[in-house]
Tab-separated table of C-alpha atoms and ligand atoms in Angstrom:
chain	number	residue	atom	x	y	z
A	1	MET	CA	0.009	0.002	0.000
A	2	HIS	CA	2.682	2.470	-1.062
A	3	ASN	CA	0.126	5.192	-1.775
A	4	THR	CA	-1.699	5.030	1.536
A	5	VAL	CA	-1.656	8.198	3.587
A	6	LYS	CA	-2.794	8.166	7.195
A	7	VAL	CA	-4.071	11.145	9.162
A	8	SER	CA	-3.849	9.028	12.303
A	9	ASP	CA	-3.766	5.335	13.207
A	10	LYS	CA	-7.326	4.596	11.988
A	11	VAL	CA	-7.990	7.585	9.738
A	12	TYR	CA	-6.946	7.447	6.112
A	13	TYR	CA	-6.648	10.232	3.545
A	14	LEU	CA	-8.338	9.268	0.260
A	15	GLY	CA	-7.945	12.411	-1.825
A	16	VAL	CA	-7.290	12.725	-5.549
A	17	ASN	CA	-5.713	15.529	-7.547
A	18	ASP	CA	-7.439	17.123	-10.518
A	19	ARG	CA	-4.926	18.747	-12.855
A	20	ARG	CA	-7.186	18.574	-15.943
A	21	THR	CA	-10.145	20.768	-15.116
A	22	HIS	CA	-9.711	24.355	-16.309
A	23	LEU	CA	-12.687	25.911	-14.605
A	24	PHE	CA	-13.975	24.974	-11.126
A	25	GLU	CA	-17.792	25.018	-11.156
A	26	ASN	CA	-17.264	25.655	-14.896
A	27	MET	CA	-16.525	29.239	-13.958
A	28	TRP	CA	-13.417	29.827	-11.808
A	29	PRO	CA	-9.920	29.245	-13.294
A	30	ILE	CA	-7.799	26.705	-11.402
A	31	PRO	CA	-4.376	26.812	-13.119
A	32	ASN	CA	-2.870	25.048	-10.109
A	33	GLY	CA	-5.585	22.384	-10.078
A	34	VAL	CA	-7.576	21.197	-7.079
A	35	SER	CA	-7.702	18.184	-4.781
A	36	TYR	CA	-10.935	16.436	-3.770
A	37	ASN	CA	-10.398	15.067	-0.307
A	38	SER	CA	-12.264	12.145	1.203
A	39	TYR	CA	-11.418	10.303	4.432
A	40	LEU	CA	-11.917	6.755	5.709
A	41	ILE	CA	-12.159	5.875	9.406
A	42	VAL	CA	-11.484	2.180	9.977
A	43	ASP	CA	-12.781	1.465	13.461
A	44	GLU	CA	-15.113	-1.242	14.803
A	45	LYS	CA	-17.489	0.421	12.407
A	46	VAL	CA	-16.148	1.872	9.140
A	47	ALA	CA	-17.087	5.401	8.084
A	48	LEU	CA	-16.329	7.242	4.894
A	49	VAL	CA	-16.373	11.042	5.093
A	50	ASP	CA	-17.532	12.592	1.808
A	51	THR	CA	-16.496	11.209	-1.575
A	52	ILE	CA	-14.798	12.703	-4.654
A	53	GLU	CA	-15.638	13.987	-8.140
A	54	PHE	CA	-17.050	11.368	-10.456
A	55	GLY	CA	-14.093	11.109	-12.875
A	56	SER	CA	-11.664	9.295	-10.554
A	57	SER	CA	-14.118	6.898	-8.897
A	58	ASP	CA	-12.472	3.672	-10.067
A	59	ASP	CA	-9.083	4.464	-8.494
A	60	TYR	CA	-10.882	5.745	-5.441
A	61	LEU	CA	-12.819	2.517	-4.952
A	62	ASP	CA	-9.692	0.463	-5.555
A	63	LYS	CA	-7.906	2.437	-2.865
A	64	ILE	CA	-10.755	1.820	-0.398
A	65	GLU	CA	-10.710	-1.894	-1.167
A	66	GLU	CA	-6.953	-1.984	-0.748
A	67	ILE	CA	-7.407	-0.644	2.792
A	68	LEU	CA	-10.558	-2.561	3.803
A	69	GLY	CA	-10.051	-5.866	2.029
A	70	GLU	CA	-13.240	-7.893	2.645
A	71	ARG	CA	-14.695	-5.463	5.143
A	72	THR	CA	-17.586	-3.242	4.175
A	73	ILE	CA	-18.310	0.438	4.842
A	74	ASP	CA	-20.998	1.000	7.449
A	75	TYR	CA	-21.550	4.734	7.073
A	76	LEU	CA	-21.046	7.459	4.486
A	77	ILE	CA	-21.032	10.822	6.244
A	78	ILE	CA	-22.145	13.490	3.790
A	79	ASN	CA	-20.915	16.834	5.062
A	80	HIS	CA	-21.625	18.485	1.711
A	81	MET	CA	-23.669	17.378	-1.290
A	82	GLU	CA	-22.085	19.477	-4.047
A	83	PRO	CA	-21.092	17.125	-6.923
A	84	ASP	CA	-17.332	17.613	-6.432
A	85	HIS	CA	-17.868	15.595	-3.224
A	86	SER	CA	-21.040	13.629	-3.905
A	87	GLY	CA	-19.953	12.585	-7.433
A	88	SER	CA	-18.927	9.091	-6.315
A	89	ILE	CA	-21.815	8.354	-3.955
A	90	LYS	CA	-23.647	6.233	-6.518
A	91	LYS	CA	-20.573	4.075	-7.159
A	92	VAL	CA	-19.905	3.690	-3.441
A	93	VAL	CA	-23.502	2.619	-2.784
A	94	GLU	CA	-23.361	0.176	-5.710
A	95	LYS	CA	-20.215	-1.404	-4.281
A	96	TYR	CA	-21.345	-1.301	-0.616
A	97	PRO	CA	-25.144	-1.678	-0.853
A	98	ASP	CA	-25.689	-1.945	2.925
A	99	ILE	CA	-24.050	1.411	3.592
A	100	LYS	CA	-26.064	4.001	5.543
A	101	LEU	CA	-25.919	7.584	4.340
A	102	ILE	CA	-25.529	10.030	7.199
A	103	GLY	CA	-26.715	13.597	6.779
A	104	ASN	CA	-29.285	16.155	7.881
A	105	LEU	CA	-32.748	16.635	6.421
A	106	LYS	CA	-31.562	19.250	3.917
A	107	THR	CA	-28.841	16.862	2.786
A	108	PHE	CA	-31.351	14.143	2.094
A	109	LYS	CA	-33.645	16.371	0.094
A	110	ILE	CA	-30.696	16.964	-2.264
A	111	VAL	CA	-29.591	13.311	-2.127
A	112	GLU	CA	-33.072	12.237	-3.189
A	113	SER	CA	-33.174	14.750	-6.042
A	114	TYR	CA	-29.779	13.549	-7.318
A	115	PHE	CA	-29.929	9.808	-6.698
A	116	GLY	CA	-33.531	8.928	-5.781
A	117	TYR	CA	-32.432	7.215	-2.544
A	118	LYS	CA	-35.144	7.128	0.102
A	119	ASP	CA	-34.488	4.217	2.428
A	120	ASN	CA	-30.747	4.098	3.131
A	121	TRP	CA	-30.655	7.294	5.174
A	122	TYR	CA	-29.544	7.803	8.737
A	123	GLN	CA	-30.747	11.296	9.553
A	124	ILE	CA	-28.885	13.190	12.230
A	125	GLU	CA	-29.449	16.521	13.992
A	126	ASP	CA	-27.174	19.215	15.281
A	127	GLY	CA	-25.090	17.654	18.058
A	128	THR	CA	-25.930	14.019	17.314
A	129	GLU	CA	-23.049	11.676	18.195
A	130	LEU	CA	-22.143	8.460	16.390
A	131	ASP	CA	-20.000	5.839	18.131
A	132	LEU	CA	-17.704	3.966	15.759
A	133	GLY	CA	-15.990	1.975	18.491
A	134	HIS	CA	-12.921	3.956	19.451
A	135	HIS	CA	-13.897	7.113	17.554
A	136	VAL	CA	-16.990	9.092	18.467
A	137	MET	CA	-18.169	11.478	15.769
A	138	LYS	CA	-20.225	14.575	16.569
A	139	PHE	CA	-22.183	16.396	13.862
A	140	VAL	CA	-22.199	20.191	13.837
A	141	MET	CA	-24.659	21.994	11.596
A	142	THR	CA	-22.947	24.855	9.774
A	143	PRO	CA	-25.517	25.741	7.094
A	144	TRP	CA	-24.705	27.959	4.111
A	145	VAL	CA	-20.954	27.418	4.130
A	146	HIS	CA	-21.692	27.585	1.217
A	147	TRP	CA	-24.756	25.379	0.483
A	148	PRO	CA	-27.815	25.120	2.729
A	149	GLU	CA	-27.060	21.568	3.946
A	150	THR	CA	-23.395	22.045	4.853
A	151	MET	CA	-22.282	20.543	8.142
A	152	MET	CA	-19.043	19.509	9.805
A	153	THR	CA	-18.111	16.311	11.626
A	154	PHE	CA	-15.901	16.461	14.678
A	155	ASP	CA	-14.070	13.380	15.867
A	156	LEU	CA	-14.278	13.753	19.650
A	157	THR	CA	-11.681	11.027	20.193
A	158	GLU	CA	-8.793	12.473	18.170
A	159	ARG	CA	-10.148	16.033	17.853
A	160	ILE	CA	-10.139	15.959	14.080
A	161	LEU	CA	-12.521	18.370	12.350
A	162	PHE	CA	-13.846	17.158	8.995
A	163	SER	CA	-14.822	20.585	7.826
A	164	GLY	CA	-16.240	20.202	4.321
A	165	ASP	CA	-15.340	23.117	2.037
A	166	ALA	CA	-14.493	25.354	4.978
A	167	PHE	CA	-10.718	25.797	5.486
A	168	GLY	CA	-10.215	24.456	1.953
A	169	SER	CA	-8.073	25.723	-0.870
A	170	TRP	CA	-7.470	25.313	-4.565
A	171	GLY	CA	-4.147	23.848	-5.634
A	172	THR	CA	-3.295	20.153	-5.960
A	173	LEU	CA	-1.376	18.338	-3.238
A	174	ASP	CA	1.888	17.636	-5.023
A	175	GLY	CA	3.520	15.188	-2.670
A	176	GLY	CA	2.984	17.237	0.449
A	177	ILE	CA	-0.450	16.656	1.975
A	178	PHE	CA	-0.110	18.094	5.458
A	179	ASP	CA	0.581	21.723	6.336
A	180	ASP	CA	3.994	20.831	7.751
A	181	GLU	CA	4.985	19.226	4.426
A	182	ILE	CA	4.314	22.225	2.141
A	183	GLU	CA	5.365	25.832	1.570
A	184	PHE	CA	1.919	27.280	2.234
A	185	GLU	CA	2.667	30.961	1.691
A	186	ASP	CA	4.470	30.310	-1.617
A	187	TYR	CA	2.115	27.744	-3.109
A	188	TYR	CA	-1.324	27.958	-1.512
A	189	LEU	CA	-2.067	31.255	0.207
A	190	ASP	CA	-3.174	33.135	-2.908
A	191	ASP	CA	-5.208	30.164	-4.194
A	192	MET	CA	-6.826	29.764	-0.783
A	193	ARG	CA	-7.898	33.410	-0.658
A	194	ARG	CA	-9.177	33.223	-4.212
A	195	TYR	CA	-11.081	30.012	-3.372
A	196	TYR	CA	-12.544	31.596	-0.249
A	197	SER	CA	-13.510	34.890	-1.904
A	198	ASN	CA	-14.923	33.304	-5.075
A	199	ILE	CA	-16.778	30.361	-3.569
A	200	VAL	CA	-17.505	31.001	0.089
A	201	GLY	CA	-17.098	34.792	0.499
A	202	LYS	CA	-20.742	35.631	-0.177
A	203	TYR	CA	-21.602	33.591	2.917
A	204	SER	CA	-19.068	35.234	5.212
A	205	ASN	CA	-21.648	35.989	7.905
A	206	MET	CA	-22.491	32.249	7.957
A	207	VAL	CA	-18.778	31.458	8.275
A	208	GLN	CA	-18.714	33.680	11.353
A	209	LYS	CA	-21.742	31.817	12.715
A	210	ALA	CA	-19.892	28.556	12.097
A	211	PHE	CA	-16.931	29.887	14.085
A	212	LYS	CA	-19.266	30.618	17.003
A	213	LYS	CA	-20.617	27.046	16.813
A	214	LEU	CA	-17.064	25.693	16.938
A	215	ASP	CA	-16.049	27.912	19.825
A	216	GLY	CA	-14.807	25.684	22.653
A	217	TYR	CA	-13.899	22.760	20.420
A	218	ASP	CA	-10.281	21.778	20.920
A	219	ILE	CA	-9.424	21.223	17.251
A	220	ARG	CA	-6.088	19.448	16.714
A	221	THR	CA	-6.441	18.565	12.999
A	222	ILE	CA	-8.524	20.021	10.182
A	223	CYS	CA	-9.411	17.789	7.242
A	224	ALA	CA	-11.128	19.878	4.572
A	225	THR	CA	-12.517	18.638	1.264
A	226	HIS	CA	-9.938	20.604	-0.741
A	227	GLY	CA	-6.299	21.461	-0.100
A	228	PRO	CA	-3.866	20.559	2.653
A	229	ILE	CA	-4.662	18.844	5.927
A	230	TRP	CA	-3.831	21.060	8.893
A	231	ARG	CA	-2.193	19.260	11.841
A	232	LYS	CA	0.780	21.427	12.887
A	233	ASP	CA	-0.715	24.902	12.795
A	234	VAL	CA	-4.519	24.738	12.669
A	235	ASN	CA	-4.608	28.267	14.057
A	236	LYS	CA	-3.081	29.604	10.835
A	237	VAL	CA	-5.974	28.495	8.633
A	238	ILE	CA	-8.519	29.424	11.306
A	239	PHE	CA	-6.978	32.912	11.496
A	240	LEU	CA	-7.145	33.364	7.715
A	241	TYR	CA	-10.764	32.231	7.376
A	242	ASP	CA	-11.753	34.372	10.360
A	243	LYS	CA	-10.019	37.408	8.861
A	244	TRP	CA	-11.513	36.996	5.390
A	245	SER	CA	-15.018	36.377	6.704
A	246	LYS	CA	-14.757	39.612	8.722
A	247	PHE	CA	-13.702	41.506	5.563
A	248	GLU	CA	-10.391	42.453	7.178
A	249	THR	CA	-7.986	43.703	4.524
A	250	GLU	CA	-4.447	44.921	3.894
A	251	ASP	CA	-3.513	48.586	3.404
A	252	GLY	CA	-3.128	48.431	-0.354
A	253	VAL	CA	-5.077	49.437	-3.438
A	254	VAL	CA	-6.441	47.518	-6.382
A	255	ILE	CA	-7.346	49.588	-9.426
A	256	ILE	CA	-9.656	47.890	-11.902
A	257	TYR	CA	-10.747	49.526	-15.111
A	258	GLY	CA	-12.636	48.933	-18.325
A	259	SER	CA	-11.186	50.868	-21.233
A	260	MET	CA	-11.951	50.649	-24.963
A	261	TYR	CA	-9.466	53.121	-26.438
A	262	GLY	CA	-6.943	53.600	-23.628
A	263	ASN	CA	-8.245	56.856	-22.141
A	264	THR	CA	-9.534	55.341	-18.908
A	265	GLU	CA	-6.431	53.154	-18.732
A	266	LYS	CA	-4.194	56.292	-18.811
A	267	MET	CA	-6.083	57.605	-15.774
A	268	ALA	CA	-5.546	54.294	-13.943
A	269	ASP	CA	-1.798	54.553	-14.477
A	270	VAL	CA	-1.685	58.139	-13.198
A	271	ILE	CA	-3.665	57.220	-10.093
A	272	ALA	CA	-1.338	54.301	-9.400
A	273	ARG	CA	1.766	56.455	-9.797
A	274	LYS	CA	0.424	59.113	-7.473
A	275	LEU	CA	-0.476	56.443	-4.910
A	276	SER	CA	3.083	55.219	-5.114
A	277	GLU	CA	4.436	58.748	-4.624
A	278	GLN	CA	2.320	58.879	-1.476
A	279	GLY	CA	4.114	55.824	-0.137
A	280	ILE	CA	1.571	53.128	-0.955
A	281	LYS	CA	3.483	50.002	-1.943
A	282	LYS	CA	0.755	47.438	-2.404
A	283	ILE	CA	-0.829	48.530	-5.703
A	284	ARG	CA	-2.326	46.267	-8.355
A	285	ILE	CA	-3.893	47.382	-11.662
A	286	HIS	CA	-6.170	45.063	-13.647
A	287	ASP	CA	-7.897	45.450	-16.993
A	288	ALA	CA	-11.341	43.932	-16.349
A	289	SER	CA	-11.616	42.918	-20.007
A	290	LYS	CA	-8.541	40.741	-19.746
A	291	THR	CA	-8.170	39.530	-16.177
A	292	HIS	CA	-10.725	36.946	-15.073
A	293	LEU	CA	-13.305	38.060	-12.523
A	294	SER	CA	-11.928	35.440	-10.116
A	295	TYR	CA	-8.635	37.337	-9.695
A	296	LEU	CA	-10.366	40.731	-9.443
A	297	ILE	CA	-12.498	39.465	-6.546
A	298	ASN	CA	-9.407	37.982	-4.926
A	299	ASP	CA	-7.577	41.335	-4.907
A	300	ILE	CA	-10.677	43.141	-3.680
A	301	TRP	CA	-10.784	40.682	-0.765
A	302	ARG	CA	-7.145	41.434	-0.142
A	303	TYR	CA	-6.876	45.235	-0.281
A	304	LYS	CA	-8.751	47.951	1.586
A	305	GLY	CA	-8.612	50.458	-1.280
A	306	VAL	CA	-10.618	49.791	-4.435
A	307	ILE	CA	-10.509	52.267	-7.325
A	308	LEU	CA	-12.809	51.484	-10.240
A	309	GLY	CA	-12.770	53.081	-13.673
A	310	SER	CA	-14.918	52.668	-16.746
A	311	CYS	CA	-15.398	54.257	-20.076
A	312	ALA	CA	-18.971	54.803	-21.197
A	313	TYR	CA	-20.533	51.999	-23.200
A	314	ASN	CA	-24.133	52.329	-24.441
A	315	SER	CA	-24.670	54.945	-21.715
A	316	GLY	CA	-23.493	52.572	-18.971
A	317	MET	CA	-20.292	50.865	-17.851
A	318	LEU	CA	-18.208	48.644	-20.069
A	319	PRO	CA	-19.921	45.232	-19.648
A	320	THR	CA	-16.864	43.660	-18.048
A	321	MET	CA	-16.990	46.282	-15.300
A	322	GLU	CA	-20.735	45.860	-15.032
A	323	ASN	CA	-20.207	42.132	-14.497
A	324	LEU	CA	-17.683	42.868	-11.729
A	325	THR	CA	-19.807	45.450	-9.913
A	326	ARG	CA	-22.970	43.298	-10.171
A	327	THR	CA	-21.059	40.337	-8.732
A	328	LEU	CA	-19.722	42.422	-5.827
A	329	GLU	CA	-23.239	43.672	-5.063
A	330	HIS	CA	-24.530	40.094	-5.167
A	331	MET	CA	-21.762	38.970	-2.816
A	332	GLY	CA	-22.436	41.834	-0.400
A	333	VAL	CA	-18.740	42.648	-0.047
A	334	LYS	CA	-18.163	45.052	2.855
A	335	ASP	CA	-15.750	47.604	4.274
A	336	HIS	CA	-13.757	49.154	1.459
A	337	LEU	CA	-12.538	52.622	0.542
A	338	LEU	CA	-13.646	53.558	-2.953
A	339	GLY	CA	-12.486	55.848	-5.758
A	340	LEU	CA	-14.189	56.221	-9.135
A	341	PHE	CA	-13.008	57.491	-12.488
A	342	GLY	CA	-13.662	57.122	-16.204
A	343	SER	CA	-14.090	58.724	-19.559
A	344	TYR	CA	-16.488	59.100	-22.464
A	345	SER	CA	-16.605	60.286	-26.046
A	346	TRP	CA	-20.125	61.673	-26.318
A	347	ASN	CA	-22.776	61.450	-23.580
A	348	GLY	CA	-21.078	59.495	-20.741
A	349	GLY	CA	-22.690	56.946	-18.439
A	350	GLY	CA	-19.771	54.811	-17.177
A	351	VAL	CA	-18.924	56.867	-14.103
A	352	LYS	CA	-22.607	57.591	-13.420
A	353	SER	CA	-23.231	53.826	-13.293
A	354	LEU	CA	-20.184	53.343	-11.042
A	355	PHE	CA	-21.633	55.952	-8.713
A	356	LYS	CA	-24.855	53.928	-8.481
A	357	PHE	CA	-22.694	50.980	-7.470
A	358	HIS	CA	-21.232	53.169	-4.690
A	359	GLU	CA	-24.730	54.012	-3.471
A	360	ASN	CA	-25.732	50.344	-3.464
A	361	MET	CA	-22.597	49.170	-1.641
A	362	ASP	CA	-22.165	51.958	0.903
A	363	TRP	CA	-18.360	51.819	0.636
A	364	GLU	CA	-16.745	55.113	1.678
A	365	LEU	CA	-16.027	57.303	-1.364
A	366	VAL	CA	-12.674	58.954	-0.693
A	367	SER	CA	-13.248	61.920	-3.065
A	368	ASP	CA	-15.416	63.073	-5.959
A	369	PRO	CA	-15.494	60.807	-9.027
A	370	VAL	CA	-13.600	61.975	-12.093
A	371	ASP	CA	-15.331	61.735	-15.463
A	372	THR	CA	-13.532	63.167	-18.476
A	373	LYS	CA	-14.506	63.706	-22.123
A	374	GLY	CA	-12.148	62.401	-24.756
A	375	ILE	CA	-8.441	62.058	-24.171
A	376	PRO	CA	-7.558	62.964	-20.558
A	377	GLY	CA	-5.329	66.043	-20.114
A	378	ASP	CA	-3.803	67.948	-17.224
A	379	GLU	CA	-7.145	68.850	-15.679
A	380	ALA	CA	-8.336	65.222	-15.599
A	381	PHE	CA	-4.983	63.981	-14.333
A	382	ALA	CA	-5.023	66.585	-11.551
A	383	LYS	CA	-8.384	65.217	-10.441
A	384	CYS	CA	-6.991	61.686	-10.582
A	385	GLU	CA	-4.219	62.868	-8.266
A	386	VAL	CA	-6.858	64.103	-5.829
A	387	ILE	CA	-8.373	60.592	-5.702
A	388	ALA	CA	-4.930	59.016	-5.167
A	389	ASN	CA	-3.998	61.468	-2.407
A	390	ALA	CA	-7.344	61.032	-0.637
A	391	MET	CA	-7.055	57.243	-0.812
A	392	ALA	CA	-3.474	57.316	0.467
A	393	ASP	CA	-4.467	59.617	3.348
A	394	LYS	CA	-7.277	57.293	4.391
A	395	LEU	CA	-5.021	54.252	4.263
A	396	LYS	CA	-2.308	55.950	6.326
A	397	ILE	CA	-4.723	56.903	9.149
B	401	FEO	FE1	-16.107	21.631	-2.863
B	401	FEO	FE2	-18.995	23.232	-2.334
B	401	FEO	O1	-17.936	21.891	-3.035
């Protein structure tokens, strides 16, 4: 069993790496891939915790058989029903027909709609405990992190938290599987923030509620459904998820613009230069028509200052900027400083639409928006400098 990885004496890691998929949820780029993590607890009773995406089921089942031999699986604990984790349920049930599916009522409504199962359930409630022999599992309802049925399973015996998507990350596990075996800051931090902000961020208030539910639990190991297993420094990943779900940011600025003919882009460059002259070192500029929304959201989650620019397009914003602002409104992103700028050739509309975004979001506008006709000149650039100086002043407070 040269490929067997153990979390502890009776707990096995059964994850697979996906280096083929380009877009997670057919939407979010994952250039560094993703792992789908499942776990097997081989006690007097055998429990599987979540499964994996459909594509790798054969290897997955082989690996389970390699560990269990003739033994069967008694329980499948479904912490989360999204297909990247439920994709192999059907194959598992086919191979182990006496298995009991463990989940809450919301889980089973989704299970039934996906698989039609009605009589192999074992429905649990918040706080229900399940004795496997040596391990005692406790179920903690943490709904809307990020689906309605999401829950976590805490192993009271070894203090392992099977956390579902929470505390997860994009990025495959290339040899190193545990936090003490990887260079987290170099290889995972940015992917983890992008995963959090893109997938879970909208439900940040529910993440905070989940933290309150977990308060008092002495968590020694965190086994998420994606990314590394945390056993050396669980507080690091808890700190990051707590920070991101409170919308706590760094003192930097991301400038994102939509520009058809380069006029709005020129203003972005001037604002960035003036910010730099004011001592701001963390500055990123993105063209919303080129950089995927996923990365724009990631930098907005990272930096306190957000400066948005758009040319006019059909009396509104450039559609790529409209997509960004609509997504941010939908996500309910909080607590940013905002600057607005843009340009037009005839009747405007880009900056006016950005201002409506400001009104909807209630982010603090650091100074008046700048809207210029045609190619920006000294007057427009001077106004851009006002935005940069105001933003820098606010960040230095
Ligand atoms: Fe990794 Fe929400 O599924």
